[in-house]
Coordinates of C-alpha atoms in Angstrom, one line a residue:
Chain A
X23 CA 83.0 37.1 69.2
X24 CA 86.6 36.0 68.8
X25 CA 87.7 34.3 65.6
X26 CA 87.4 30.6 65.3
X27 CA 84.3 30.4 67.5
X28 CA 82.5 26.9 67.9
X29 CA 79.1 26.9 69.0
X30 CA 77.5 24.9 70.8
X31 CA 80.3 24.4 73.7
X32 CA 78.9 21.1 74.5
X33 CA 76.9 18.7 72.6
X34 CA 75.4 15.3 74.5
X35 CA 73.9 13.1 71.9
X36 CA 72.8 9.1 71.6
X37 CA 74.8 6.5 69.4
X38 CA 73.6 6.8 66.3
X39 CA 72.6 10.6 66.2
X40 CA 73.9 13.3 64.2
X41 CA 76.1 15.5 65.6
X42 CA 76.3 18.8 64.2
X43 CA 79.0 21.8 65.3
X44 CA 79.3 25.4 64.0
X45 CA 82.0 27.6 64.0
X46 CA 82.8 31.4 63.4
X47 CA 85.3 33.5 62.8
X48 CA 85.9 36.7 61.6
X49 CA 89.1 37.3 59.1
X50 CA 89.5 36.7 55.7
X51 CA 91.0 32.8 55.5
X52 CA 92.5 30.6 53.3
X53 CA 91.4 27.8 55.0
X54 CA 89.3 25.9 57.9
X55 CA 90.0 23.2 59.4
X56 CA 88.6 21.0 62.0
X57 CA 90.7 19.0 64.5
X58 CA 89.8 16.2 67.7
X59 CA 90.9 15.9 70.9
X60 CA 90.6 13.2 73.0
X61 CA 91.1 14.0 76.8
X62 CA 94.8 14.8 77.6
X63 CA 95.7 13.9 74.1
X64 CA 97.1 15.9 71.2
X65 CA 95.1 16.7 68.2
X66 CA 93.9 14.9 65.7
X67 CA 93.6 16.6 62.0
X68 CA 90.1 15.5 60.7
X69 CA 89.6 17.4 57.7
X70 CA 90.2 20.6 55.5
X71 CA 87.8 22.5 53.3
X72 CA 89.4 25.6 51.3
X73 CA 88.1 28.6 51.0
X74 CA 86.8 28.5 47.8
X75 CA 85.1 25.1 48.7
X76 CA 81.5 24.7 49.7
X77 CA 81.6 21.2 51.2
X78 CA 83.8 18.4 51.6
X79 CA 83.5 14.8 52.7
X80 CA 85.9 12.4 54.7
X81 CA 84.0 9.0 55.7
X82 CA 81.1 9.8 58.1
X83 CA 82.7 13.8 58.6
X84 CA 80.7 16.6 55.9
X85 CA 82.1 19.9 56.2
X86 CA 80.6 23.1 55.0
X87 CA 81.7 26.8 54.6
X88 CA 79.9 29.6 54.1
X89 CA 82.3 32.3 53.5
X90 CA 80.2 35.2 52.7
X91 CA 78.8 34.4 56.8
X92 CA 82.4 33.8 58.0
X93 CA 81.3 30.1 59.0
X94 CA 81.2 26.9 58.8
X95 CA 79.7 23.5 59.8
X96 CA 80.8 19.9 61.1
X97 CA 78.5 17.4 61.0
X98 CA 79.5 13.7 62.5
X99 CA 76.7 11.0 60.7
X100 CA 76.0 7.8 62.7
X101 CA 77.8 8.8 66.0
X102 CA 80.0 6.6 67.9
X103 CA 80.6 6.4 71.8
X104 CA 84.6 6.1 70.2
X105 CA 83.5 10.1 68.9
X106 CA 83.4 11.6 72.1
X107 CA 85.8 13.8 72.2
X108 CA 86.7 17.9 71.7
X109 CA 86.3 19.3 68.1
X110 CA 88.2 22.5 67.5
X111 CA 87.9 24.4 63.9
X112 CA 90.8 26.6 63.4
X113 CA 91.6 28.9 60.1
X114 CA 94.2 29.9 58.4
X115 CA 94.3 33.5 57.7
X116 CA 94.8 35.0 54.5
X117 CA 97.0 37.7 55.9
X118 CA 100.2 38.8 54.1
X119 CA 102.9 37.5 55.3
X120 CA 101.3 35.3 58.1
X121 CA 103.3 31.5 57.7
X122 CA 101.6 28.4 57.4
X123 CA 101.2 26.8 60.2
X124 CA 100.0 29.7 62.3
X125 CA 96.2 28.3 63.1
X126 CA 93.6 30.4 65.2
X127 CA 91.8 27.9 67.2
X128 CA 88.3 28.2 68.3
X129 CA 86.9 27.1 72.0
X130 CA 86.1 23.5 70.9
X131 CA 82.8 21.7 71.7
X132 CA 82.8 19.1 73.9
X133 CA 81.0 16.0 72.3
X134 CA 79.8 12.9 74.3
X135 CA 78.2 10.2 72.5
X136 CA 76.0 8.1 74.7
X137 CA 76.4 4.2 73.8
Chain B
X17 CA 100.8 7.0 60.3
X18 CA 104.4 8.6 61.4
X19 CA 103.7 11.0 64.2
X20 CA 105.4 13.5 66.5
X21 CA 106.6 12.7 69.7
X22 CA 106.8 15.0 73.0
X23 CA 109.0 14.1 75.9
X24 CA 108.2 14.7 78.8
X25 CA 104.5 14.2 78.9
X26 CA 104.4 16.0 81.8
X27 CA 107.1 18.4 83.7
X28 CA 106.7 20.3 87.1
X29 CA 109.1 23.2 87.8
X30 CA 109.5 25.5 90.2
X31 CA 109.0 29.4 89.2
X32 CA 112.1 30.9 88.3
X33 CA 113.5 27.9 86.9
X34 CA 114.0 27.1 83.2
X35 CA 112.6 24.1 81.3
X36 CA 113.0 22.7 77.7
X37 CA 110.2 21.0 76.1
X38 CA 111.7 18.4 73.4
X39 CA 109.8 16.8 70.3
X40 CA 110.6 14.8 67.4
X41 CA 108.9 16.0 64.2
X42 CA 107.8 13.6 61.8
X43 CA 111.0 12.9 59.7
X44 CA 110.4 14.4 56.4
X45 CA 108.8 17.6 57.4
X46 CA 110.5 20.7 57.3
X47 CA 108.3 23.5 59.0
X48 CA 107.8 22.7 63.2
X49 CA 105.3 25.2 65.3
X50 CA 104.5 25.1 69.0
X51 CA 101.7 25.7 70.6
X52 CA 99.9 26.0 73.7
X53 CA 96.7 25.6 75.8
X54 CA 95.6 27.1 79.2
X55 CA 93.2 24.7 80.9
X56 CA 90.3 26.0 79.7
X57 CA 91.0 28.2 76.9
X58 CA 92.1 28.3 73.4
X59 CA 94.8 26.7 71.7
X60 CA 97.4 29.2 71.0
X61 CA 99.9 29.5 68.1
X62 CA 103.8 30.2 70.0
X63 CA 106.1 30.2 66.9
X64 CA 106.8 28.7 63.6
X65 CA 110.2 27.7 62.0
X66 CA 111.8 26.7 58.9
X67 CA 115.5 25.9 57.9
X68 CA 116.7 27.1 61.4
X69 CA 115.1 30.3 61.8
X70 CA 111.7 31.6 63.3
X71 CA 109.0 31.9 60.7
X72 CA 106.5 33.9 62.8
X73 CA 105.9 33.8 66.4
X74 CA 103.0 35.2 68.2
X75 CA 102.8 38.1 71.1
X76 CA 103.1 35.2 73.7
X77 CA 106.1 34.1 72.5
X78 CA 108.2 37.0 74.5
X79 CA 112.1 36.9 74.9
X80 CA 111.8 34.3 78.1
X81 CA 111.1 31.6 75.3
X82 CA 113.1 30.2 72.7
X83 CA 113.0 27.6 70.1
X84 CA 116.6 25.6 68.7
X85 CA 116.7 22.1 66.4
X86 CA 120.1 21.0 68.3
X87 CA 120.1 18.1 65.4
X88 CA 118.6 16.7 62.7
X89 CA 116.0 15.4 64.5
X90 CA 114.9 17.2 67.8
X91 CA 112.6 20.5 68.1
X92 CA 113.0 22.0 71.6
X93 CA 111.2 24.7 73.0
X94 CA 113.0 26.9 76.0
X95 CA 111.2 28.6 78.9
X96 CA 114.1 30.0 80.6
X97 CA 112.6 31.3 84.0
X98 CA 109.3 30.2 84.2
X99 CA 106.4 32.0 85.5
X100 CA 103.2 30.4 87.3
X101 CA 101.0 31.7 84.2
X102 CA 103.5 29.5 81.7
X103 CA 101.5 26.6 83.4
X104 CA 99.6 24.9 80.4
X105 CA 99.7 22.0 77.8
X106 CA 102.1 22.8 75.1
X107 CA 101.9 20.8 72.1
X108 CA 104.7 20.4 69.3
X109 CA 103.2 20.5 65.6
X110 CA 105.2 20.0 61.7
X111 CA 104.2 19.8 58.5
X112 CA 105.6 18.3 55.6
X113 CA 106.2 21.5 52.9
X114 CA 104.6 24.6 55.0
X115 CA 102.1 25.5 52.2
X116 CA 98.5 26.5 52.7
X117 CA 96.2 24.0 52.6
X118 CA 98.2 21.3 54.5
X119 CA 97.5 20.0 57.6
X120 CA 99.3 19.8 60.5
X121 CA 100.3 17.0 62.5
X122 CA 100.5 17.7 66.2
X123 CA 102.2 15.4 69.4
X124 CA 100.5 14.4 72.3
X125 CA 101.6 17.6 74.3
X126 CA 103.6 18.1 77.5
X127 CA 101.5 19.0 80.3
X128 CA 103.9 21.9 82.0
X129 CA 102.9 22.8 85.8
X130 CA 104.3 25.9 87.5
X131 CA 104.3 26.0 91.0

């Protein structure tokens, strides 16, 4: 598998459900983080967990890493129809050298909340 | 929330021809990135800058592109003679200090088709 690899690539759930995504990737990162994207739209930064973090939470968003696996989860409590969207995780390598900004995206996983 | 601004939001060019993508970082941020996204694939880091010179840029980012801040405020990307596989949503990023753990912000793209 490439790095940055969500799974599943779509995700249909009801208002109210939990929404879980995974993601993969393969190098040694600094960082993960996961961004939205609303159809034809530009993306949205959601949240950041570093790599010596285990889980972070932002509002209704809990992030997890598991480095020793090389992965990491997002789980959305309490979904909203206004949630449907793409979800992309992308990381931050810890390669010499490599500059800041330079994130490897994943595929993304489509969610669609059901009102 | 200050965020960055693409112009156009969506160009259609002839092969051959060249185009410039244009943004407008946030104001206080110093590092700017483009990136890109094939319908259907991965988002793609092009190139970081900082202080007027190219931080990193990837494999993709070949000698037919180019990247200039013609002012204190504009971030343009160049395509000089464009080829029908250039055809994808290119999104403008910055960030405020370029340091690990910070998060990008990103625009709302320019959809570029290649005909």
């Amino acid at each position: 598998s490439q790095q940055g690899e969500e799974d599943p690539q779509a995700l249909s759930i009801q208002e109210g459900e939990n929404a879980t995504m995974n993601c993969s990737y393969k190098t040694s990162i600094n960082n993960l983080q996961w961004y939205r994207q609303n159809s034809g739209r530009g993306l949205v930064h959601l949240i950041l967990i570093r790599s010596n973090e285990r889980e972070k939470h932002s509002g209704r968003l809990r992030v997890t890493l598991d480095t020793s696996k090389k992965s990491s989860s997002l789980l959305i409590t309490a979904s909203r129809a206004a949630d449907t969207a793409s979800y992309f995780c992308a990381t931050a390598d810890n390669a010499g050298g490599t500059s800041y900004g330079k994130l490897t995206f994943g595929q993304g996983t489509i969610l669609t909340v059901h009102p | 929330e200050p965020e960055v601004t693409q112009t156009p939001s969506h160009q259609v060019t002839q092969m051959g021809q060249e185009v410039i993508l244009r943004c407008v970082p946030i104001s206080n941020h110093l590092y700017f990135y483009w990136y890109r996204q094939i319908l259907g694939q991965k988002v793609e880091f092009l190139v970081s800058f900082y202080n007027n010179e190219i931080s990193e840029k990837s494999e993709i980012f070949d000698d037919q592109f180019s990247v200039e801040r013609p002012d204190g405020s504009n971030f343009t990307l160049k395509i000089r003679s464009t080829k029908l596989e250039d055809s994808a949503m290119y999104f403008c990023a910055s960030s405020e200090a370029g340091q690990f753990n910070e998060k990008l912000f990103f625009g709302s793209g320019t959809q570029l088709s290649v005909l």
